[in-house]
Coordinates of C-alpha atoms in Angstrom, one line a residue:
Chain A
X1 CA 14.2 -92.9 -18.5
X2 CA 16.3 -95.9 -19.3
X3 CA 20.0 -96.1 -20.2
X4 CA 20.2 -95.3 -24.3
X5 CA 23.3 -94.8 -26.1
X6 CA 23.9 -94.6 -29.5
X7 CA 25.9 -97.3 -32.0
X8 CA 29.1 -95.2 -31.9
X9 CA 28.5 -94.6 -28.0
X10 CA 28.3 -98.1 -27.9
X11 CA 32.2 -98.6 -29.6
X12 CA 33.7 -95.9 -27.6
X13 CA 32.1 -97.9 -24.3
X14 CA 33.6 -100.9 -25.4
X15 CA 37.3 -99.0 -25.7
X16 CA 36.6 -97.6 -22.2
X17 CA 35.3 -101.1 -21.1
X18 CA 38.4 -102.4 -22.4
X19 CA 41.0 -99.9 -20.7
X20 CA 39.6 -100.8 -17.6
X21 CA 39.5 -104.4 -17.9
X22 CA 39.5 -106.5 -15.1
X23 CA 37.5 -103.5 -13.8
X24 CA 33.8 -103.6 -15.8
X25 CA 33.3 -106.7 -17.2
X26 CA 29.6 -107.3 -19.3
X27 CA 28.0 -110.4 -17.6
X28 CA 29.5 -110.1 -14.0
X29 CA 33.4 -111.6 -14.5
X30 CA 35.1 -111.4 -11.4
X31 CA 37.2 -108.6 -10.8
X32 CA 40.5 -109.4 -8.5
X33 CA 39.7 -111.0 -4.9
X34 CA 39.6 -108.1 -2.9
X35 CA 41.9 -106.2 -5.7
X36 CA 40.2 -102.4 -5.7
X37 CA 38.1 -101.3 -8.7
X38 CA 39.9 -98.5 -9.7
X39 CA 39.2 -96.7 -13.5
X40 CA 41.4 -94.8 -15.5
X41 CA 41.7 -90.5 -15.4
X42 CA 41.7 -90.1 -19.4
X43 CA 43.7 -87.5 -19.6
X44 CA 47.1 -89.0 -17.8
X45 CA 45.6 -93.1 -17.2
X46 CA 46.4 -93.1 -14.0
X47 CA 43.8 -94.9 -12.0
X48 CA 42.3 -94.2 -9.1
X49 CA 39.3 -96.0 -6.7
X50 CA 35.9 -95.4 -7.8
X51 CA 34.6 -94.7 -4.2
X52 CA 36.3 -91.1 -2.9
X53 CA 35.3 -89.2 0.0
X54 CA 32.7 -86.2 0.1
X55 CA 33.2 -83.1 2.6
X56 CA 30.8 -81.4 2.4
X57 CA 28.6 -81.1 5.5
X58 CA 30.3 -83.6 7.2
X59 CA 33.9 -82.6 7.7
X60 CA 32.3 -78.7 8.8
X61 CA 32.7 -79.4 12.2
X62 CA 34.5 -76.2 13.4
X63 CA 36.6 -76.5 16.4
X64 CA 34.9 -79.0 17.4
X65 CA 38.0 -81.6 18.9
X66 CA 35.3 -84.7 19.1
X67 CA 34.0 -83.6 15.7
X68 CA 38.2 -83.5 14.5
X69 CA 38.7 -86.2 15.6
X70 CA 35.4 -88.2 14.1
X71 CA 36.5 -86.6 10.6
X72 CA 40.2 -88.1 11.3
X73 CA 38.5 -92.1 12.0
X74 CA 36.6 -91.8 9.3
X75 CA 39.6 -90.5 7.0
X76 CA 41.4 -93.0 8.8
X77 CA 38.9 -96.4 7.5
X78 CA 38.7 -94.6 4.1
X79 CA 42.5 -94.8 4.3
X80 CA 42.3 -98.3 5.3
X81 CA 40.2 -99.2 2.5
X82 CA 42.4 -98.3 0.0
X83 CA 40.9 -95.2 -0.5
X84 CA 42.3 -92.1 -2.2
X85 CA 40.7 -89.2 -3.5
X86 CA 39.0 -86.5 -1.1
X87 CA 36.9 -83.8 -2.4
X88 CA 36.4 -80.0 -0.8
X89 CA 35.7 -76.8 -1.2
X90 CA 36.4 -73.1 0.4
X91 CA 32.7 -73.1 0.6
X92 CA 32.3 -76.3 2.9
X93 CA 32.9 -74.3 6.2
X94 CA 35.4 -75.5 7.8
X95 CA 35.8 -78.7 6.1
X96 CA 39.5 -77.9 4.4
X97 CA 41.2 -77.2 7.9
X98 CA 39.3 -80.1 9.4
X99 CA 41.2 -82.6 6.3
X100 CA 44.0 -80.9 6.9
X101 CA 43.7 -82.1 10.8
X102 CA 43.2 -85.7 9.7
X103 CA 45.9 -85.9 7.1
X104 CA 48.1 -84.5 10.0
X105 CA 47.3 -87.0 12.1
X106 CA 47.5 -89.7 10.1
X107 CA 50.4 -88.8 8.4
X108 CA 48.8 -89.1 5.4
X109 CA 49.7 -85.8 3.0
X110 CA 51.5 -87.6 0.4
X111 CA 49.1 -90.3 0.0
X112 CA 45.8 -88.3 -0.5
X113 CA 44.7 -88.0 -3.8
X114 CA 43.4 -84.3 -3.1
X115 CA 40.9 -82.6 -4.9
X116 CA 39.5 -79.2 -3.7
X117 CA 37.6 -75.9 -5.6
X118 CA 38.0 -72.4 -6.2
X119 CA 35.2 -70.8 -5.6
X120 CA 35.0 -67.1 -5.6
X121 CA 33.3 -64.4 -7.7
X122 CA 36.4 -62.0 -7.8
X123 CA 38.7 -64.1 -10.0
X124 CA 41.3 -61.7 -8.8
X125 CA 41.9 -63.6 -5.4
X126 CA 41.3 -67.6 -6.8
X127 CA 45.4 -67.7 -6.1
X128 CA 45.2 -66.6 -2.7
X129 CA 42.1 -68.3 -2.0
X130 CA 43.3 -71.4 -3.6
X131 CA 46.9 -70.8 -1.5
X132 CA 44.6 -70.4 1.4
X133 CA 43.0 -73.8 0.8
X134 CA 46.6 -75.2 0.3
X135 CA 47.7 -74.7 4.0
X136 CA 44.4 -75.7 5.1
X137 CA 44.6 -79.3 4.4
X138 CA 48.4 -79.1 5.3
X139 CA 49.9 -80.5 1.3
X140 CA 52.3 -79.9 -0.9
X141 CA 49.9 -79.5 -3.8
X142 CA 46.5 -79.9 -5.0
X143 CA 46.0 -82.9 -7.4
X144 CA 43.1 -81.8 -8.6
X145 CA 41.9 -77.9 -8.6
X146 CA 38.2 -77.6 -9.6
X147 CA 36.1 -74.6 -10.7
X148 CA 33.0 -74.4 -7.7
X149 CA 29.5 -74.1 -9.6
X150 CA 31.5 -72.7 -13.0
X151 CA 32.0 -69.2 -10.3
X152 CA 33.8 -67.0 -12.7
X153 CA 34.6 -70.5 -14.6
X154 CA 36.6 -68.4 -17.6
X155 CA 39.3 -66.3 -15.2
X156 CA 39.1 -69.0 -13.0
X157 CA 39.9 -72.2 -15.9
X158 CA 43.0 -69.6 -17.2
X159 CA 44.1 -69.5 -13.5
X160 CA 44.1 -73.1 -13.5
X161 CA 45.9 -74.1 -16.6
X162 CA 48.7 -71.8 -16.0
X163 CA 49.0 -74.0 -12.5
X164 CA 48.8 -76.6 -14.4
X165 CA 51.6 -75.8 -16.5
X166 CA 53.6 -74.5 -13.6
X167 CA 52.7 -78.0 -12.1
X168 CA 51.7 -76.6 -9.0
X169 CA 48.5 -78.9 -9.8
X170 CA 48.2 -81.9 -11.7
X171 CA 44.6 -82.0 -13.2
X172 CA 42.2 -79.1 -13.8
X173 CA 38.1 -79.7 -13.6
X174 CA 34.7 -77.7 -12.9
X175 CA 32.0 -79.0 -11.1
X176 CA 28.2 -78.4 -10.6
X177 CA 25.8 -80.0 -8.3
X178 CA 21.7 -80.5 -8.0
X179 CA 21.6 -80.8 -11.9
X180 CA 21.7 -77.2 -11.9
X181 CA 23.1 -75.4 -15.3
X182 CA 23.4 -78.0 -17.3
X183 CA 23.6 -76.5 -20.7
X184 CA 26.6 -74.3 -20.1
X185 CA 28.7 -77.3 -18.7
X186 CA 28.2 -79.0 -21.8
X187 CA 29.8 -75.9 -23.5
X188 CA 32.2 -75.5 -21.6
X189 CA 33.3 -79.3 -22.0
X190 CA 32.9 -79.1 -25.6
X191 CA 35.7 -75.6 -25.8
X192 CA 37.7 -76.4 -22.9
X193 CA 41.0 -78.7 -22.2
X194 CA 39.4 -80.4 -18.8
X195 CA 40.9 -83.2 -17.1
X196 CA 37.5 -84.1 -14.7
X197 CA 34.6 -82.4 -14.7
X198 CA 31.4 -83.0 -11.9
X199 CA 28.0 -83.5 -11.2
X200 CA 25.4 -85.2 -9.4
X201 CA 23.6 -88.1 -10.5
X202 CA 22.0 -91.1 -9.1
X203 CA 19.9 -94.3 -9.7
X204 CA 16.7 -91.9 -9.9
X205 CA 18.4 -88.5 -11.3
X206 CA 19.7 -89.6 -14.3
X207 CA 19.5 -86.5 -16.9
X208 CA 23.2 -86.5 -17.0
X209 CA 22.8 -89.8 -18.7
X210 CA 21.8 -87.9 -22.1
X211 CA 24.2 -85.2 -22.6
X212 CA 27.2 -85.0 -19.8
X213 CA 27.9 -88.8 -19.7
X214 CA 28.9 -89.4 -23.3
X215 CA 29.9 -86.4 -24.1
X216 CA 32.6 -86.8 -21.1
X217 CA 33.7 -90.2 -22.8
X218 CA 33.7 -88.5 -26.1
X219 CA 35.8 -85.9 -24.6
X220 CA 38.2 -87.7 -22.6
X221 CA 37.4 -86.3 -19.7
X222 CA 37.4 -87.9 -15.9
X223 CA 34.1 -87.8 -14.1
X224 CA 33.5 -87.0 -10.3
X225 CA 29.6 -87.7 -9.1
X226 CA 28.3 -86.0 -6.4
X227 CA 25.1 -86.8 -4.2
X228 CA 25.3 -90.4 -5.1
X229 CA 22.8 -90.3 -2.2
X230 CA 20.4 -87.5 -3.0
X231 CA 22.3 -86.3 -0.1
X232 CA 21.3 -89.1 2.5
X233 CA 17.4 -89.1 1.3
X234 CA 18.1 -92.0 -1.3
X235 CA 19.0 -94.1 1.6
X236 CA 16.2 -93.0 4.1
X237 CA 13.7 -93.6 1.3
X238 CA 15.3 -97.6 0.5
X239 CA 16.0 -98.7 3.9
X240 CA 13.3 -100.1 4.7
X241 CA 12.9 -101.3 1.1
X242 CA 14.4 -104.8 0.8
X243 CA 17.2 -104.9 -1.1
X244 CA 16.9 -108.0 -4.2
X245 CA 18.7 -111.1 -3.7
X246 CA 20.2 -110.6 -6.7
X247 CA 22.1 -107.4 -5.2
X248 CA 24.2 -109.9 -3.7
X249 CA 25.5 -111.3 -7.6
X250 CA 27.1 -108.1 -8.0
X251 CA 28.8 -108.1 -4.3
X252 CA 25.9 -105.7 -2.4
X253 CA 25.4 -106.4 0.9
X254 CA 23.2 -103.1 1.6
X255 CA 21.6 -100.3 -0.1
X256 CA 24.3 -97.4 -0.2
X257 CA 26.7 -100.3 -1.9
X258 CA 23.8 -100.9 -4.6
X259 CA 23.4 -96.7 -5.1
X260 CA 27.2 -96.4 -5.7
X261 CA 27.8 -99.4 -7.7
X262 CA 25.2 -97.9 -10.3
X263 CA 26.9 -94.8 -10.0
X264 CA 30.5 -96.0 -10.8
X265 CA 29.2 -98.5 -13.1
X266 CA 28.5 -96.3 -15.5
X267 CA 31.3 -96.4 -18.3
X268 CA 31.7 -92.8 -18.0
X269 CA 32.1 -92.4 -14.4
X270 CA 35.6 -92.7 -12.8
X271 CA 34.4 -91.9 -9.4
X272 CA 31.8 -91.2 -6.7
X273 CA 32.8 -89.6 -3.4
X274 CA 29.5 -89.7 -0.9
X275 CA 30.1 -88.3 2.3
X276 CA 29.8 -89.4 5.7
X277 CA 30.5 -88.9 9.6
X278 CA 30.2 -92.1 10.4
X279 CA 32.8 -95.1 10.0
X280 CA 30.7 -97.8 9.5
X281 CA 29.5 -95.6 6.4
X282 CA 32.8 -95.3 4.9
X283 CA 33.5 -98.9 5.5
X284 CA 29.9 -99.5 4.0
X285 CA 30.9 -97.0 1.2
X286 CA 34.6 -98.3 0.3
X287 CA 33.0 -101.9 0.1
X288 CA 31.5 -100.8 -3.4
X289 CA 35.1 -100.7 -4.3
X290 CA 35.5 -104.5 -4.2
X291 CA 34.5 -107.5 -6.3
X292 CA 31.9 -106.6 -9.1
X293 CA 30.2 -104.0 -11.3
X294 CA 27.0 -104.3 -12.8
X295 CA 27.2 -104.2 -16.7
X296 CA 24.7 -102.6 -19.1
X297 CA 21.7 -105.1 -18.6
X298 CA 22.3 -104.8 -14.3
X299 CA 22.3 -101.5 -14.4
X300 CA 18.9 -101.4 -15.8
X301 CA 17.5 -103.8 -13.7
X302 CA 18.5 -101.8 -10.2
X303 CA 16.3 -99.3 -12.2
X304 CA 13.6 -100.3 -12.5
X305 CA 14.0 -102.1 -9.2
X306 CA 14.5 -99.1 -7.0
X307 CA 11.8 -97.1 -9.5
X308 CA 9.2 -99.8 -8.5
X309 CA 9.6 -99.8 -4.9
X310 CA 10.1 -96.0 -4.4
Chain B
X1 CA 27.5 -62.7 -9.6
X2 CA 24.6 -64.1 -11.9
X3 CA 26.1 -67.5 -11.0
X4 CA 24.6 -67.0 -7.1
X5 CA 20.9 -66.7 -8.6
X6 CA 21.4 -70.4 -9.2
X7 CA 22.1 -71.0 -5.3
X8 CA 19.3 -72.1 -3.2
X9 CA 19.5 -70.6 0.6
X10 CA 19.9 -74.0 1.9
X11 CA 22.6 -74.4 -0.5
X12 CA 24.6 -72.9 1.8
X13 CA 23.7 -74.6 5.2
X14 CA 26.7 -76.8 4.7
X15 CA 26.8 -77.8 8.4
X16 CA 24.7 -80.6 10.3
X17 CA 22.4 -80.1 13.3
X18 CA 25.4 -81.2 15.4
X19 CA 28.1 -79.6 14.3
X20 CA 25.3 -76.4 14.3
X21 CA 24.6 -77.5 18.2
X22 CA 28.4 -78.4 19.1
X23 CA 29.0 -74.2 18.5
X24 CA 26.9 -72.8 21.4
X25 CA 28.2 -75.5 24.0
X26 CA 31.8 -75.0 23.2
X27 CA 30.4 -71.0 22.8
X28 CA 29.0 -71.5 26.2
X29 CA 32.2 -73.2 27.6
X30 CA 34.2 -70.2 26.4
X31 CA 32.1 -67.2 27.5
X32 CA 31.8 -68.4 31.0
X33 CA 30.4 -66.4 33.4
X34 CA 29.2 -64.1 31.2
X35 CA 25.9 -65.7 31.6
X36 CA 25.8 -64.1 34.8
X37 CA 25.2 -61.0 33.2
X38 CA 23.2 -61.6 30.7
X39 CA 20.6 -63.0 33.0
X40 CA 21.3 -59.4 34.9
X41 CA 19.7 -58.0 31.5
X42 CA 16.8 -60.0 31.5
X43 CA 16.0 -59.5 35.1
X44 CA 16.9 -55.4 34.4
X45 CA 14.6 -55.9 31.2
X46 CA 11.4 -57.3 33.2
X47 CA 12.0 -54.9 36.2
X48 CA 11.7 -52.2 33.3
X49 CA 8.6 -53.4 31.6
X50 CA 6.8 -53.3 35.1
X51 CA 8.3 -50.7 37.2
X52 CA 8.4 -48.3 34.7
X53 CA 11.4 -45.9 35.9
X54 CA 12.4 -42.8 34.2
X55 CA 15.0 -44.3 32.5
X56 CA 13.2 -47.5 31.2
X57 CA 13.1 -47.0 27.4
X58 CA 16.8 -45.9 26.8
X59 CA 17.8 -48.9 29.5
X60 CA 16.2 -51.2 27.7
X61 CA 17.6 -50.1 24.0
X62 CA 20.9 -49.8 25.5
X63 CA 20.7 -53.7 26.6
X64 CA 19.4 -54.3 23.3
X65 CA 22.0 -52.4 21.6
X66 CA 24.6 -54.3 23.2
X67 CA 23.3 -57.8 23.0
X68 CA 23.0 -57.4 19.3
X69 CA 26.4 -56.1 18.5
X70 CA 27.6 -59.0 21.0
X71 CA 25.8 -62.0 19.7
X72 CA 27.3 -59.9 15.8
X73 CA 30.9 -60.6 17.1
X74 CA 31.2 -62.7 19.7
X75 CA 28.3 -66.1 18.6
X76 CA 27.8 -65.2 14.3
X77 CA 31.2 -63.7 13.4
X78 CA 34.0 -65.7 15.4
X79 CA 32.1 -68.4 16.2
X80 CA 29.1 -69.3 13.7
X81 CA 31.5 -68.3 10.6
X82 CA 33.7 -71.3 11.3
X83 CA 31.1 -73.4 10.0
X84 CA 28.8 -71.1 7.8
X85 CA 30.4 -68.8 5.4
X86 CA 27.4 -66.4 4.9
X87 CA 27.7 -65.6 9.1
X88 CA 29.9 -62.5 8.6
X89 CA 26.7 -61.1 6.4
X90 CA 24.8 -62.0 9.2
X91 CA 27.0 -60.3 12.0
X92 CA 26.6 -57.4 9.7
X93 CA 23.1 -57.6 9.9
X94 CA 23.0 -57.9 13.6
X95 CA 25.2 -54.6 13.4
X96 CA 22.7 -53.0 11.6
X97 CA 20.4 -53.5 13.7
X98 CA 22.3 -52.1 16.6
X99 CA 22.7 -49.1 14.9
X100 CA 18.8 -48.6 14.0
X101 CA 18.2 -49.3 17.7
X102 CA 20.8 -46.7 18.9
X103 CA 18.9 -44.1 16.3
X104 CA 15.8 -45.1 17.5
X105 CA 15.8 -45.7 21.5
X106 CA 18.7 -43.8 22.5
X107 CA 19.2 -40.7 20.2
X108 CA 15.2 -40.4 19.4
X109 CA 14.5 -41.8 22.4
X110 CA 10.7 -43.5 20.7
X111 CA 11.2 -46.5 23.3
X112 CA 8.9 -44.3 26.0
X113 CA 4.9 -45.0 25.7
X114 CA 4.0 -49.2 26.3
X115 CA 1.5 -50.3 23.8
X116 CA -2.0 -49.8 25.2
X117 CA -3.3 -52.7 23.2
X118 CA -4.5 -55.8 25.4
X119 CA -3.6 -57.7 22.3
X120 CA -0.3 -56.0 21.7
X121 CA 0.9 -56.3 25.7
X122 CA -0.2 -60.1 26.0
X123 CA 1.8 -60.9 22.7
X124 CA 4.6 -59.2 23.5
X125 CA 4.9 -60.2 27.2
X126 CA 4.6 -63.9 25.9
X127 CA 7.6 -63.9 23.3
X128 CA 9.4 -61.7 26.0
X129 CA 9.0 -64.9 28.4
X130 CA 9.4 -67.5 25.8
X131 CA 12.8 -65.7 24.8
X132 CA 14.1 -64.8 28.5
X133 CA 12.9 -67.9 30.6
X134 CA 11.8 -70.4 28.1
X135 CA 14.2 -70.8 25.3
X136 CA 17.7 -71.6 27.9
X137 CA 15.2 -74.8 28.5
X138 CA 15.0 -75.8 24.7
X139 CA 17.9 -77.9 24.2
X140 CA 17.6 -79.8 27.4
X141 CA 13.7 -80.4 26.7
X142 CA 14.2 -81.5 23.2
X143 CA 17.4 -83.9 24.7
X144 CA 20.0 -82.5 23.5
X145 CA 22.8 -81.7 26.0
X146 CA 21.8 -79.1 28.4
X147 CA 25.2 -77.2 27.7
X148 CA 24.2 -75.8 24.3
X149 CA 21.3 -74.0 25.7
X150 CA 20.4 -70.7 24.3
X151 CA 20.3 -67.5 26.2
X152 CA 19.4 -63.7 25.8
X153 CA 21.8 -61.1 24.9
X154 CA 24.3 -64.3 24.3
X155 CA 22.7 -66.0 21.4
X156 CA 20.9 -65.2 17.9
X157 CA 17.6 -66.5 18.5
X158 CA 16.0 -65.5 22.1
X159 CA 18.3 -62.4 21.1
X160 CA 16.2 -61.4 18.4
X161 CA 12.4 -62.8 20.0
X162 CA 13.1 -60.7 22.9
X163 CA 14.0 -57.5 21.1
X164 CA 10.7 -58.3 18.3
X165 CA 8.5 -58.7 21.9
X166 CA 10.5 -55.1 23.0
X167 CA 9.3 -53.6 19.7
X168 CA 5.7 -55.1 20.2
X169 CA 5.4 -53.5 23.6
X170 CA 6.7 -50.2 22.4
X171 CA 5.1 -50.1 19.4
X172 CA 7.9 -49.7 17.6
X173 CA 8.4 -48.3 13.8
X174 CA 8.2 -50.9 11.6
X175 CA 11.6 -50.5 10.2
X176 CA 13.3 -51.5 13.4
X177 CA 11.0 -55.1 12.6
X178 CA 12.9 -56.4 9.4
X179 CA 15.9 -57.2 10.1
X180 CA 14.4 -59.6 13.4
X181 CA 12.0 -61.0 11.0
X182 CA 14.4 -61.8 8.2
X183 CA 16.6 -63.7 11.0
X184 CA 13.5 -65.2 11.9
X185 CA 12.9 -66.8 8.8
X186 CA 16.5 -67.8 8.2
X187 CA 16.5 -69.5 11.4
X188 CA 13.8 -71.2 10.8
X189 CA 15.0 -72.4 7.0
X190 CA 18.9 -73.0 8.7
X191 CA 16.6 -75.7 11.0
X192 CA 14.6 -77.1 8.1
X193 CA 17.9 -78.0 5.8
X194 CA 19.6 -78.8 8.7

């Protein structure tokens, strides 16, 4: 399955390519020394690094004060790195009150870029839920308030606007995950006002490539990627693999830095947000945020790289 | 709710095996010495199963009955739900089956006649020693730390393989078997997607 878009795909790429210049560059330019990639949310242009921080699993470590703490080093290098946006749900356990715990402690509420989910099948209780997730991670307000799995997506997207409008939030998405339910995303991109929407996808699961990709640049809509790992398997199955010396013209210097520069390097992707427990992970992870992106011709060569050796 | 068809079970096992592990040893920490007594139950449970006393059936389904309500609120509701947000459903479930036990070994009072099947009493006397001796063992023989070991009457698991052996050794309705052998087979996925 290799990366196909059509002629006026092509011209809108190029206008994306060009808003975030300095950023993706066809045939390797340098970005900024150590300047962050960053790429633009559509809907406002604000930019934001393409490496965020996943929660889930991870950051559900309970009451666990070692396991508080580990979240809070490892929010602590992301920090460090320049990073911004972290991604939860109500669903992740106790994920939100651990965030909370390391924003605390780091002093770092107003600096988050914070995206979280409402995800419950009475749409009657998405404020108090939502409210609930609020005080969790200890901030003012949510950037960015997502709809979990499309749960009770129409109540819950009406819910959201008016937020929006009240500017309680500043950006309104949905999300899905596994590749699961596809076809009703796409509708729902096509009808609704979204600022970001998300999925999964990956060097090796790249239906999204089809449909949700350019119809998200069509659309103008900011795109989150979860799983940029397969959830951890992508790397057990490459580590042992080695990585091509030409990894390193692109500035990878390991195998989850490949994985997320294909991610992010695709014109419609604003950002991937793997998680992790460990700190040399992050710093791993945030080091995709740094020197180059693969253009067009890279990107299918990590393809049919990683395809051949897997 | 047709959204939740699309969920896979280990969709929701949103935890890892530490943070999973990390529960009983601070659970253990906090429950201290209630150990004590649940290793009173055990011994009470095997001096049951081989003295036979008058009072042997309803003894035993009144430890039973209050193990499982126990392990409900004290391990899956305040503890496990921190980090799993289908536990409550599962403390319910643990309810449930307090209640059947209650109906069935201390108001019907069916926990009276021991299997007479060689089969049956070998089977059930080996998951009754795998859950009451063996299990507390697990975590230090498989390395993790010896202070999120497992116990009867305290935790899910040797909870729920010592009241299945019970059943076994009673001969016990099948209805009082599916709520043990659902938890069974959660348990089992919870440590696959682990």
């Amino acid at each position: 399955m290799k990366n196909q878009y059509n002629s006026s795909r092509r011209r809108f790429l190029k206008g994306m390519a060009l808003a975030a210049s300095g950023v993706i560059v066809p045939g390797f330019a340098p970005a900024r020394a150590k300047a962050l990639i960053t790429k633009p949310i559509p809907s406002s242009k604000e930019h934001i690094p393409v490496i965020g921080l996943g929660s889930s699993r991870t950051f559900n470590v309970g009451n666990d004060p070692l396991g508080l703490d580990n979240v809070a080093e490892v929010m602590h290098h992301f920090f460090n790195a320049g990073g911004k946006m972290i991604d939860s749900s109500p669903m992740y356990g106790s994920s939100q009150p651990a965030i909370g715990y390391g924003l605390k402690k780091l002093g770092k509420m107003n600096d988050v870029f914070s995206a979280d989910k409402v995800w419950t099948w009475n749409s009657g209780l998405g404020s108090e839920q939502m409210e609930q997730s609020r005080q969790f991670w200890k901030v003012d307000s949510f950037d960015l308030m997502q709809v979990h799995n499309l749960v009770e997506w129409e109540d819950h997207l009406k819910t959201l606007y008016r937020m929006k409008q009240q500017g309680k939030i500043r950006y309104v998405g949905i999300t899905t995950s596994h590749g699961r339910r596809h076809d009703e995303l796409e509708d729902i991109m096509k009808s609704q006002p979204l600022d970001f929407v998300q999925f999964s996808y990956n060097v090796l699961d790249r239906v999204v490539e089809q449909r949700l990709l350019p119809l998200a640049m069509q659309r103008g809509i900011a795109v989150i990627i979860n799983r940029p790992f397969q959830r951890g398997d992508l790397i057990e199955e490459l580590e042992d693999k080695p990585l091509p010396k030409w990894a390193a013209t692109i500035g990878c210097d390991n195998w989850p830095q490949f994985l997320l520069k294909f991610v992010v390097s695709h014109p419609a992707v604003t950002c991937a947000i793997p998680a992790t427990t460990q700190v040399e992970h992050v710093k791993e992870n945030m080091a995709a945020c740094l020197g180059l992106l693969p253009d067009k011709t890279m990107r299918i060569r990590m393809i049919d790289y990683v395809e051949n050796i897997i | 709710m047709g959204e939740l068809a699309s969920y896979r079970l280990s969709d929701f096992i949103l935890f890892s095996q530490a943070a999973y592990y990390r529960q009983f040893e601070f659970y253990n920490q906090a429950i201290w010495p209630l150990h004590i007594v649940a290793i009173i139950f055990a011994l009470i449970i095997f001096y049951t199963l081989w003295k036979k006393p008058f009072w042997a059936g309803r003894g035993v389904a009144l430890l039973l009955v209050v193990s499982w309500i126990w392990v409900a609120w004290a391990f899956l509701y305040q503890r496990f739900y921190q980090i799993h947000v289908v536990a409550d459903w599962y403390a319910l479930g643990f309810i449930l089956q307090a209640g059947l036990i209650v109906w069935y070994g201390l108001i019907k009072k069916r926990f009276t006649q021991l299997s007479e099947s060689r089969l049956g009493v070998k089977i059930g006397t080996g998951i009754l020693f795998v859950a009451l001796v063996f299990y507390p063992f697990i975590a230090f023989i498989v390395g993790r730390s010896w202070t999120q070991f497992e116990l009867f009457a305290l935790s899910p698991d040797p909870t729920v393989l010592a009241t299945l052996a019970i059943l076994l050794l009673y001969k016990a309705s099948v209805a009082l078997y599916v709520i043990p052998v659902i938890w069974i087979l959660l348990s089992a996925i919870t440590q696959y997607a682990m």
